[in-house]
CSV table of C-alpha atoms in Angstrom, one decimal:
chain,number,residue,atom,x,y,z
A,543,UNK,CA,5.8,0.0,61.0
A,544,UNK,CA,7.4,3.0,59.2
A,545,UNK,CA,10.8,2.7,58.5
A,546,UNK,CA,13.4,6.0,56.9
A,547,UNK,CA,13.0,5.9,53.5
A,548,UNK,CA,15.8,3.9,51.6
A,549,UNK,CA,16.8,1.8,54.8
A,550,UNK,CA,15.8,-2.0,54.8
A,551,UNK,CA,14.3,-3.5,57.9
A,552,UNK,CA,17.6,-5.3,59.0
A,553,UNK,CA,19.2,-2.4,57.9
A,554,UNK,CA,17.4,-0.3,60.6
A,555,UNK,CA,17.6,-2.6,63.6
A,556,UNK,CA,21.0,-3.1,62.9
A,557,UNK,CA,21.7,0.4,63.3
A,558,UNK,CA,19.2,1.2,66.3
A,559,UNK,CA,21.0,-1.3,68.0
A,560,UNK,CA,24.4,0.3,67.3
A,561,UNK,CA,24.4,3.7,66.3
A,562,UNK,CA,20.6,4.8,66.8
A,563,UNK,CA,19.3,7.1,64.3
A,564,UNK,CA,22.8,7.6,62.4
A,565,UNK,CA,22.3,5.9,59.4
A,566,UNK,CA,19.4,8.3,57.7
A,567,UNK,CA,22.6,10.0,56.0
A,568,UNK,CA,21.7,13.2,53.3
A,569,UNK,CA,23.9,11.3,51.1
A,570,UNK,CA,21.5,8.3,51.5
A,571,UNK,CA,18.6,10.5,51.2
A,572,UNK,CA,19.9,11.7,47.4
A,573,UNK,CA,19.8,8.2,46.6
A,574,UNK,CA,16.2,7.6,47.6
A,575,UNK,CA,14.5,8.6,44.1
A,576,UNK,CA,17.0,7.0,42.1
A,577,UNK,CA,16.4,3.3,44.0
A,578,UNK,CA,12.6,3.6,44.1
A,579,UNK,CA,12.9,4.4,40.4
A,580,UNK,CA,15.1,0.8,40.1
A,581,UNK,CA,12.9,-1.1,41.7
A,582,UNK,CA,9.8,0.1,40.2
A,583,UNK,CA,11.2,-0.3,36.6
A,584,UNK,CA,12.3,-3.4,37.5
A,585,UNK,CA,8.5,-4.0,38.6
A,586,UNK,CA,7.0,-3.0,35.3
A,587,UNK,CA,10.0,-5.1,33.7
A,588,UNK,CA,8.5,-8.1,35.2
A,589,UNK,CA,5.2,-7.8,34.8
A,590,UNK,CA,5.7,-7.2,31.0
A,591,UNK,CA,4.0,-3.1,31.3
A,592,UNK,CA,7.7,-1.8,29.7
A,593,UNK,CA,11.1,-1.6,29.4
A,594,UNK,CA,12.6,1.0,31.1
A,595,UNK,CA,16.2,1.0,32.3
A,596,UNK,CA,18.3,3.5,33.6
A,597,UNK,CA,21.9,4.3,32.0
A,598,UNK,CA,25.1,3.5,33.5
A,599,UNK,CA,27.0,6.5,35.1
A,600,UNK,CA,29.2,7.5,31.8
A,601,UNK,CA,33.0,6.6,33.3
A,602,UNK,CA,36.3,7.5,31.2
A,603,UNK,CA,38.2,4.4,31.6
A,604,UNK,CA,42.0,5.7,31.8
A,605,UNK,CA,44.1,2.6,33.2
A,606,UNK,CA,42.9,-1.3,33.8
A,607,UNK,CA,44.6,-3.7,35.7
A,608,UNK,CA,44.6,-7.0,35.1
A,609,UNK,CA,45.1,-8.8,38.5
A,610,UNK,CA,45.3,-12.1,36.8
A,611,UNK,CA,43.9,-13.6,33.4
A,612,UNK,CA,40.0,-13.4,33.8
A,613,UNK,CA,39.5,-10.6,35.9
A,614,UNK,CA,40.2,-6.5,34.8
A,615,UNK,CA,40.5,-4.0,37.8
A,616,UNK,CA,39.8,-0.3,36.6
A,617,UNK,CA,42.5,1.1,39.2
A,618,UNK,CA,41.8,4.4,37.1
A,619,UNK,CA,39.1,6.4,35.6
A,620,UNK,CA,36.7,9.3,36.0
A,621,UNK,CA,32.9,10.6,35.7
A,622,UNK,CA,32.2,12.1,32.7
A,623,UNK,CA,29.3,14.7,31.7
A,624,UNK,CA,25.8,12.7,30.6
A,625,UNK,CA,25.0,13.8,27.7
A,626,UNK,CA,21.8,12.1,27.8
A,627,UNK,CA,19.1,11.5,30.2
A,628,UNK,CA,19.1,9.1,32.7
A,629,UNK,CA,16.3,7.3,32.1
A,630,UNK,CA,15.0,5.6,28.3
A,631,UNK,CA,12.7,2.7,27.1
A,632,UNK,CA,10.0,1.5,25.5
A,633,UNK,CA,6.4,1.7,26.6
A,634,UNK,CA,3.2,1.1,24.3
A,635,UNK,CA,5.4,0.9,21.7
A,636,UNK,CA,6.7,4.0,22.1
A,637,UNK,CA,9.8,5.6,23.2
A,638,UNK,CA,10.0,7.0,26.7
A,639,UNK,CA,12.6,9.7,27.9
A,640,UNK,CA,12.8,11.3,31.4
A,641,UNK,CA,15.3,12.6,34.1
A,642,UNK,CA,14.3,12.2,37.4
A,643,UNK,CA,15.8,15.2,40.0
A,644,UNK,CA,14.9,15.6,43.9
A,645,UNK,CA,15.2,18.6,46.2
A,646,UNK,CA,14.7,18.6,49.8
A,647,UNK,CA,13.7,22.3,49.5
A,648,UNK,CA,9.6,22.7,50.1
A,649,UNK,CA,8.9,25.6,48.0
A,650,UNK,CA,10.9,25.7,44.9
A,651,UNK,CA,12.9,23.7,42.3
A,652,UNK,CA,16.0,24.5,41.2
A,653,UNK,CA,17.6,24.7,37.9
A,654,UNK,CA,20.4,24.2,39.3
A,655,UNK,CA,19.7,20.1,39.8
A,656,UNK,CA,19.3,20.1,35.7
A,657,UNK,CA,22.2,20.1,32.7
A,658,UNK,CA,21.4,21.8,29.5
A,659,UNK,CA,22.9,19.0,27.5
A,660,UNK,CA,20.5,16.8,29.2
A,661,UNK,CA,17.6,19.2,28.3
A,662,UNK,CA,19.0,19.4,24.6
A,663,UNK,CA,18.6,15.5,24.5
A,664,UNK,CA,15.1,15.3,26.0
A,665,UNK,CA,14.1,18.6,23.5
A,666,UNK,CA,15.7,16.2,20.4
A,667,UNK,CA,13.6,13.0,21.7
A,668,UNK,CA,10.8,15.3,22.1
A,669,UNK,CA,10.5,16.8,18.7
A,670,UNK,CA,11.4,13.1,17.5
A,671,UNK,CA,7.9,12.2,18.9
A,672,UNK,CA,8.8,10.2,22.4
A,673,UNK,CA,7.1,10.6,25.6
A,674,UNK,CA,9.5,13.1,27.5
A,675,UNK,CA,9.0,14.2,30.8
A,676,UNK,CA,11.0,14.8,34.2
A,677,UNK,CA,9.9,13.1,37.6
A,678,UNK,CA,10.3,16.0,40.3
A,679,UNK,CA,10.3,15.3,43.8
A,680,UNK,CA,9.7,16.8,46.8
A,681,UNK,CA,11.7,14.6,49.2
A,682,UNK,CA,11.0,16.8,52.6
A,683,UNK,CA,7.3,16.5,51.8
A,684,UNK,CA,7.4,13.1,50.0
A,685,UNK,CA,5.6,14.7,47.0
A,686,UNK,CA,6.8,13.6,43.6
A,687,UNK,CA,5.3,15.0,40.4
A,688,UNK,CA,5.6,13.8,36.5
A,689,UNK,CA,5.9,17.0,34.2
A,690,UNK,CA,5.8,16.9,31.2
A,691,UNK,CA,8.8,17.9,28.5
A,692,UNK,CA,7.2,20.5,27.0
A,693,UNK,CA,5.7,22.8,30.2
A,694,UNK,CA,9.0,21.9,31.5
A,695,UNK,CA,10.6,24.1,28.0
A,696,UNK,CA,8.2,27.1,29.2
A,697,UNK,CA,10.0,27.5,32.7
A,698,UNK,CA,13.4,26.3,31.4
A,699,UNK,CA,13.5,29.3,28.8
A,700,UNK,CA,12.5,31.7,32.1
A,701,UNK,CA,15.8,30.3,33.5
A,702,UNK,CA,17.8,30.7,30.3
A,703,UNK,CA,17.0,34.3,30.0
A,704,UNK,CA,17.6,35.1,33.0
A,705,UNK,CA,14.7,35.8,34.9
A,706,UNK,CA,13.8,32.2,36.9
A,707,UNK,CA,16.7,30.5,38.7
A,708,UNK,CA,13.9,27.7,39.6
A,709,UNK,CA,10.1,26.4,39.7
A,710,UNK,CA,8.1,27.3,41.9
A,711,UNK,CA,6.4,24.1,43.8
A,712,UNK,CA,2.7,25.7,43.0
A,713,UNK,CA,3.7,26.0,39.0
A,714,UNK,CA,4.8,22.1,39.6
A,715,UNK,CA,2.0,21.3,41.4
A,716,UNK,CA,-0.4,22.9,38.6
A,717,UNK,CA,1.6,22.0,35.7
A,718,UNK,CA,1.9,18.5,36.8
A,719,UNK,CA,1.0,15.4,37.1
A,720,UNK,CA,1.2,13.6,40.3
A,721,UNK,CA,2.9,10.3,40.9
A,722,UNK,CA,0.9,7.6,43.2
A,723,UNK,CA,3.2,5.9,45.9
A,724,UNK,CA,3.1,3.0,47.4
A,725,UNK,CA,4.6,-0.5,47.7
A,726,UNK,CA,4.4,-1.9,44.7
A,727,UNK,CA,5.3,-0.5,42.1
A,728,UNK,CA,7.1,2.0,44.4
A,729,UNK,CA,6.8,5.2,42.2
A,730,UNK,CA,3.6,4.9,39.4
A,731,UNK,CA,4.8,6.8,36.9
A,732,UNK,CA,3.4,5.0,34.1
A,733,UNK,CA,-0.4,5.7,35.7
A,734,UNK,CA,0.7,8.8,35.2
A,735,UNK,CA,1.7,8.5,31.6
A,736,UNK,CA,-1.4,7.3,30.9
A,737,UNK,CA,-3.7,10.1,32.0
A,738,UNK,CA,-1.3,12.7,29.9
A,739,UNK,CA,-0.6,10.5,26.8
A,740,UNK,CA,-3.3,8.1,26.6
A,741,UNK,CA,-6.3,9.5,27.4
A,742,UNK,CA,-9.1,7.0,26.4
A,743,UNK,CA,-6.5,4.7,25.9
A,744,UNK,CA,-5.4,6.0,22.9
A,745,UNK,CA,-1.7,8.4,22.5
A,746,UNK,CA,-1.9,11.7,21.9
B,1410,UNK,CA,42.4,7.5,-2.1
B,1411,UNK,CA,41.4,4.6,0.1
B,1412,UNK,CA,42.9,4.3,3.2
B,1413,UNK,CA,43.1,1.5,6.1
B,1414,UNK,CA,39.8,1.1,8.2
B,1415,UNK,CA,39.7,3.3,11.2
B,1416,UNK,CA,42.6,5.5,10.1
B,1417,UNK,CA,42.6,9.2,9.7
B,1418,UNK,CA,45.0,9.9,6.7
B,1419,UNK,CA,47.4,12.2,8.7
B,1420,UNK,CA,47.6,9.6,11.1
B,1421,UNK,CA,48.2,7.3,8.0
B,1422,UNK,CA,51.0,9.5,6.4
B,1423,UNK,CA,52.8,9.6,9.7
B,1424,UNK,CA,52.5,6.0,9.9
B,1425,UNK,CA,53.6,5.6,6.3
B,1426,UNK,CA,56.3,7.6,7.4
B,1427,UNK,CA,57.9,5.8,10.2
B,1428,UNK,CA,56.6,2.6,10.6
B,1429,UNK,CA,54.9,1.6,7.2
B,1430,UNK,CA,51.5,-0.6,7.5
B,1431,UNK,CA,52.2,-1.3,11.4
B,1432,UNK,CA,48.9,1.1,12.6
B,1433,UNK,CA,46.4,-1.5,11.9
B,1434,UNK,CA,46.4,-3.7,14.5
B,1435,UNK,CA,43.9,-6.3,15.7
B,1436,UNK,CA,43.1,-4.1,18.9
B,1437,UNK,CA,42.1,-1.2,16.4
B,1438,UNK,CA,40.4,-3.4,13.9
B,1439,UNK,CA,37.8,-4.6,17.0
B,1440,UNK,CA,37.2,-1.1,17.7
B,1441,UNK,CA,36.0,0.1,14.1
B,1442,UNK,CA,32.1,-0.7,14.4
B,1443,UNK,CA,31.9,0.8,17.5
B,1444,UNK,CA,33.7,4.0,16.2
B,1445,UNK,CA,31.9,4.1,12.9
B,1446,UNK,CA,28.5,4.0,14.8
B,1447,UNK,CA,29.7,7.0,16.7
B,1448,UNK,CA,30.7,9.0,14.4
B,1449,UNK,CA,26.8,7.8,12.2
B,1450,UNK,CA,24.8,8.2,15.4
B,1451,UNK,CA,26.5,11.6,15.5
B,1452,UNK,CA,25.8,12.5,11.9
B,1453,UNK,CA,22.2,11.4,12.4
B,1454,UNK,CA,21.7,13.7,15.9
B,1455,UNK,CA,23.6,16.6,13.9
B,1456,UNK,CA,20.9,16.4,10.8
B,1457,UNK,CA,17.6,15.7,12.9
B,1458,UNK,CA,17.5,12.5,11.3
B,1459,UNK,CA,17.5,10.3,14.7
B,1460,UNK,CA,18.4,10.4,18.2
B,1461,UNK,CA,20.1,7.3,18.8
B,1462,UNK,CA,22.9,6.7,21.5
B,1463,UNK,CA,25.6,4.1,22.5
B,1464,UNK,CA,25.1,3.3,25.8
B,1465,UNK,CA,28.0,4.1,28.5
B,1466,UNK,CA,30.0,0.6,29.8
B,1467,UNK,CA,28.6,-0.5,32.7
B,1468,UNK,CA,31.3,-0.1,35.3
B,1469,UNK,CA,31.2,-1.5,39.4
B,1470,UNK,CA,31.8,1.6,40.9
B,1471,UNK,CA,33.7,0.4,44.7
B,1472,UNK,CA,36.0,3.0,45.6
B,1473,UNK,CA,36.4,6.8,44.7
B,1474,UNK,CA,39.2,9.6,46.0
B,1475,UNK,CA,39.1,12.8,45.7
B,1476,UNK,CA,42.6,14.1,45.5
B,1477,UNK,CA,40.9,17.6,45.5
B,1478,UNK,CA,38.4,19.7,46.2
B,1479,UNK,CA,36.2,19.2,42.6
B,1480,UNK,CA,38.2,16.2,41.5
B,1481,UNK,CA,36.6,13.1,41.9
B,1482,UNK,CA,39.2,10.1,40.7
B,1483,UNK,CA,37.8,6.6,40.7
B,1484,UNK,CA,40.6,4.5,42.0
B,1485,UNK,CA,38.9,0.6,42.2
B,1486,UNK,CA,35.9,-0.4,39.9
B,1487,UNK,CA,34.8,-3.3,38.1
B,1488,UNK,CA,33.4,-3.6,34.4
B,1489,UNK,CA,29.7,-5.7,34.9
B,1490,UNK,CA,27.9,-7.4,32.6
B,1491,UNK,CA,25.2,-5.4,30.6
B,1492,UNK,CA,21.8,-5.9,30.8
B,1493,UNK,CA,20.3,-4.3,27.8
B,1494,UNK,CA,21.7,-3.8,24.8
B,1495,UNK,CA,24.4,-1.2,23.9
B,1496,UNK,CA,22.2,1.1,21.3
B,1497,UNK,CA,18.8,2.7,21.6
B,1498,UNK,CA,17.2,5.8,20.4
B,1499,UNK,CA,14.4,7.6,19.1
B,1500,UNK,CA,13.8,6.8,14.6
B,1501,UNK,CA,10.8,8.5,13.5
B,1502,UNK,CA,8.5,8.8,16.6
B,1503,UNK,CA,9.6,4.9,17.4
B,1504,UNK,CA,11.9,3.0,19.5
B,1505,UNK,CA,14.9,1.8,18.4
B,1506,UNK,CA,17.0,-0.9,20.1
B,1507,UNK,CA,20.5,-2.6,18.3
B,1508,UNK,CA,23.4,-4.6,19.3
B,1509,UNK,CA,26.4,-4.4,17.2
B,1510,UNK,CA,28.9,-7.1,16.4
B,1511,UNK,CA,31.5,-7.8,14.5
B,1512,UNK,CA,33.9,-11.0,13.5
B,1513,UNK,CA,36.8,-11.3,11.3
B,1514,UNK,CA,35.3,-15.1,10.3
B,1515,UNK,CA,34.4,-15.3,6.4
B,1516,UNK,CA,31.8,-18.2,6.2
B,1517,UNK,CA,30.0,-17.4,9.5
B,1518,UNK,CA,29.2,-15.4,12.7
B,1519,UNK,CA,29.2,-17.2,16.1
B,1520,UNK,CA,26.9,-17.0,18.5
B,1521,UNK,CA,29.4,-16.4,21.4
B,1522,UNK,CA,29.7,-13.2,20.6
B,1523,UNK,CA,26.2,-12.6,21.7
B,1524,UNK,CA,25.0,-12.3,25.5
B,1525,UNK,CA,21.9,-14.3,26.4
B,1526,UNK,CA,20.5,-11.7,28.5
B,1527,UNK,CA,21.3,-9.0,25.9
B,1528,UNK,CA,19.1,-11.1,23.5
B,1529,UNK,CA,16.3,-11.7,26.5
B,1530,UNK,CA,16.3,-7.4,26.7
B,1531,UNK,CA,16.0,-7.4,22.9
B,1532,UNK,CA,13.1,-9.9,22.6
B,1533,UNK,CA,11.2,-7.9,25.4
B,1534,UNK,CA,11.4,-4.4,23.2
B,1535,UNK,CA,10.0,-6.4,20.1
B,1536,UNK,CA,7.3,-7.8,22.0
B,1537,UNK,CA,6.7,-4.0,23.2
B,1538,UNK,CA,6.7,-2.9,19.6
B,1539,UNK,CA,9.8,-1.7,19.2
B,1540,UNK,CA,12.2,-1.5,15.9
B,1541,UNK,CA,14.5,-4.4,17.4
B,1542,UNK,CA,17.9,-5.8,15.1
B,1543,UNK,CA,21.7,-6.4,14.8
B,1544,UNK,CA,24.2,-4.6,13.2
B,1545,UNK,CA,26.8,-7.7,11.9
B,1546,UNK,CA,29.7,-6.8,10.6
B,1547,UNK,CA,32.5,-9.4,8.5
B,1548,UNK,CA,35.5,-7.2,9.2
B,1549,UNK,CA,37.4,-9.5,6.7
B,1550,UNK,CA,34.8,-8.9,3.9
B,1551,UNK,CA,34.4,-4.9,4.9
B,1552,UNK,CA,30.3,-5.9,4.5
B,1553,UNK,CA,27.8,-5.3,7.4
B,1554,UNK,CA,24.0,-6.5,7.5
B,1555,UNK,CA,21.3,-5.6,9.4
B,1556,UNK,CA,19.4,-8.5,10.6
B,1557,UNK,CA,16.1,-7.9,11.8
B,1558,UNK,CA,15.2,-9.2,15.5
B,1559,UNK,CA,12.8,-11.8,14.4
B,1560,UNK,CA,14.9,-13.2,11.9
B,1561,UNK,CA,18.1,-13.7,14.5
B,1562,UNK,CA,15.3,-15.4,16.8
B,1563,UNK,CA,15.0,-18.3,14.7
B,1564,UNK,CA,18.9,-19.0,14.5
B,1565,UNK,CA,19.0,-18.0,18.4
B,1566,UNK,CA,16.4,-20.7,19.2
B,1567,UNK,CA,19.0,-23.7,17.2
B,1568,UNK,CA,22.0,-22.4,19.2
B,1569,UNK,CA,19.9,-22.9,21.9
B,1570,UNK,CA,18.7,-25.9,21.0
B,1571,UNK,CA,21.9,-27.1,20.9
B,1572,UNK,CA,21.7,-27.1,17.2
B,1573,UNK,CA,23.8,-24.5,15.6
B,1574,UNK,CA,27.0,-22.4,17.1
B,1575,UNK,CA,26.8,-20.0,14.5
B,1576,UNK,CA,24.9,-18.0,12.0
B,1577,UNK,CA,26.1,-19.1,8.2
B,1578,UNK,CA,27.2,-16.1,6.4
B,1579,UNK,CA,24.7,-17.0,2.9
B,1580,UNK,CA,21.9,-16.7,5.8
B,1581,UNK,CA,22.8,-13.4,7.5
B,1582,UNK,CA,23.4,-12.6,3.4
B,1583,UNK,CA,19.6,-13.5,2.5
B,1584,UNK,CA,17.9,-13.0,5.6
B,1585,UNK,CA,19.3,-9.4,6.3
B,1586,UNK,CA,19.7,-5.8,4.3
B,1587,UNK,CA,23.2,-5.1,3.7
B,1588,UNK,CA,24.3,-1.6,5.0
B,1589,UNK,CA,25.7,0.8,2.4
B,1590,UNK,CA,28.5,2.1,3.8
B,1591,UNK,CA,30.6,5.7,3.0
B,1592,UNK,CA,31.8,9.0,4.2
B,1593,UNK,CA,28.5,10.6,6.0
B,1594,UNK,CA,27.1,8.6,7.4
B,1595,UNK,CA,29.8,5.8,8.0
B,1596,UNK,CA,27.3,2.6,8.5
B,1597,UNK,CA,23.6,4.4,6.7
B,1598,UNK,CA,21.9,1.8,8.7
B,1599,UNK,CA,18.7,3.8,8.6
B,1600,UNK,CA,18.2,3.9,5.6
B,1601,UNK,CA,18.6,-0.3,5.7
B,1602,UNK,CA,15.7,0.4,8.7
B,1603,UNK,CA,13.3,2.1,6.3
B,1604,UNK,CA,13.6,0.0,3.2
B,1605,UNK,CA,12.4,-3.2,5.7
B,1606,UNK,CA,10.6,-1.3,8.5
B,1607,UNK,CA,9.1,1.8,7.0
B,1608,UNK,CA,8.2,0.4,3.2
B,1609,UNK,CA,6.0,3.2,1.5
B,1610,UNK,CA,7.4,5.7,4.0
B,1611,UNK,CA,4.8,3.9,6.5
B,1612,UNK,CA,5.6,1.6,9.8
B,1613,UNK,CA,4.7,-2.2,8.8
């Protein structure tokens, strides 16, 4: 049986029993990419294949409470600007950097979903040697593509000057990568890894 | 001119000023390593040298207003325990993971200080290859070490054996590379990671 993506069994016939079909929120549907990504790192974690762990939403602590002696409520504080990527760790001993963006839109990418201090830090970790990329997908047609840092640069710098204001899904599709789905582990990025930075096993 | 730890000299003067020797309080003085790696890691980014970030707090996000239209204020949140460790980065095309600590003991550092699963996350990015160590710092003797990961392992396995509760300072002293510290960069500890990782300018 197929369930809606991002909804747990229970989950679903809870809410077919009450509220059929309500659940499947768009808000839910963001979040889709980022939980398959936690539970497939959390797969290669396990099995010992890497360790890759996505950062904690930046937050600028203004006010904590403390409600009594061993426990501190934040009662205040806000999100701040990443200035990183989302996603770092170590894989075949070497460093791995990617952000990880989805669009419901079939035909195109946009920039817009991107920061340019999160590009600055992938360029830096880049030209510091790491495996960089950015995991794209296509959520309305369950596509999702690895590309890597530097083809990514090529279209970025159309969208800097001025004359791209995203990718078009046939550059991704060519310039790309694509990730196998399935159950376990959810999202095989790593597989794809390996085909663009270790052909015959060894980096390049 | 030397001036207290973690004190800018205006903000020295005008505490000369009014309240003489009163700025350097306990709550500051647990703050300094963390601050001086900050303002290194940013030295390091600004000069190409590395790319090597603190990792935000993880926080328990459970309730966010939005008292306007763009303003998002997070109104009831939780700090949760890490699961990694709070540095990691890019050195010379090669992973780099570090926790940083810091007591104001003399004769040794304790062990309570230290997570378990922060050294479990640690252990895993040495077995993946990675440039793995701590950053201890004896507040009360202004000297900070760089112990490598294996080295800590050993002591790590007594305390869990029940053994030891601490780390003796003359072992951190002969098992670790002290860290020269200055102006730019605050804590060099890079320079401590190439004289014991990268001997002959190559990775051993």
């Amino acid at each position: 049986m197929k369930y809606p993506k991002g909804i747990k069994p229970r989950q679903y016939f809870n809410s077919r029993r009450s509220k059929p079909d309500k659940r499947v929120k768009y808000g839910q549907r963001g979040m889709t990419l980022e939980k398959d990504l936690d539970i497939t790192n959390n797969y290669y974690l396990q099995t010992s294949r890497a360790v890759i762990h996505k950062k904690p939403t930046p937050v600028q602590i203004v006010n904590v409470d403390y409600p009594s002696r061993n426990k501190a409520k934040i009662d205040e504080a806000y999100f701040k600007t990443p200035s990183t990527s989302d996603y770092n760790g170590i894989y075949k001993a070497k460093y791995i950097d990617f952000e990880a963006k989805e669009t419901k839109n079939k035909t195109r990418f946009p920039f817009i979903n991107i920061h340019a201090h999160q590009v600055d830090h992938m360029k830096q970790c880049y030209e510091h040697g790491g495996i960089v990329f950015l995991i794209i997908r296509f959520s309305s047609l369950d596509e999702t593509y690895l590309m890597p840092f530097g083809t990514f640069l090529v279209h970025w710098r159309n969208y800097l000057d001025g004359k791209r204001k995203s990718i078009a899904y046939k550059d991704i599709k060519s310039g790309s990568c694509i990730i196998r789905q399935g159950m376990n582990p959810r999202i095989d990025y790593l597989t794809a890894v390996d085909e663009i930075y270790f052909r015959n096993g060894e980096f390049q």
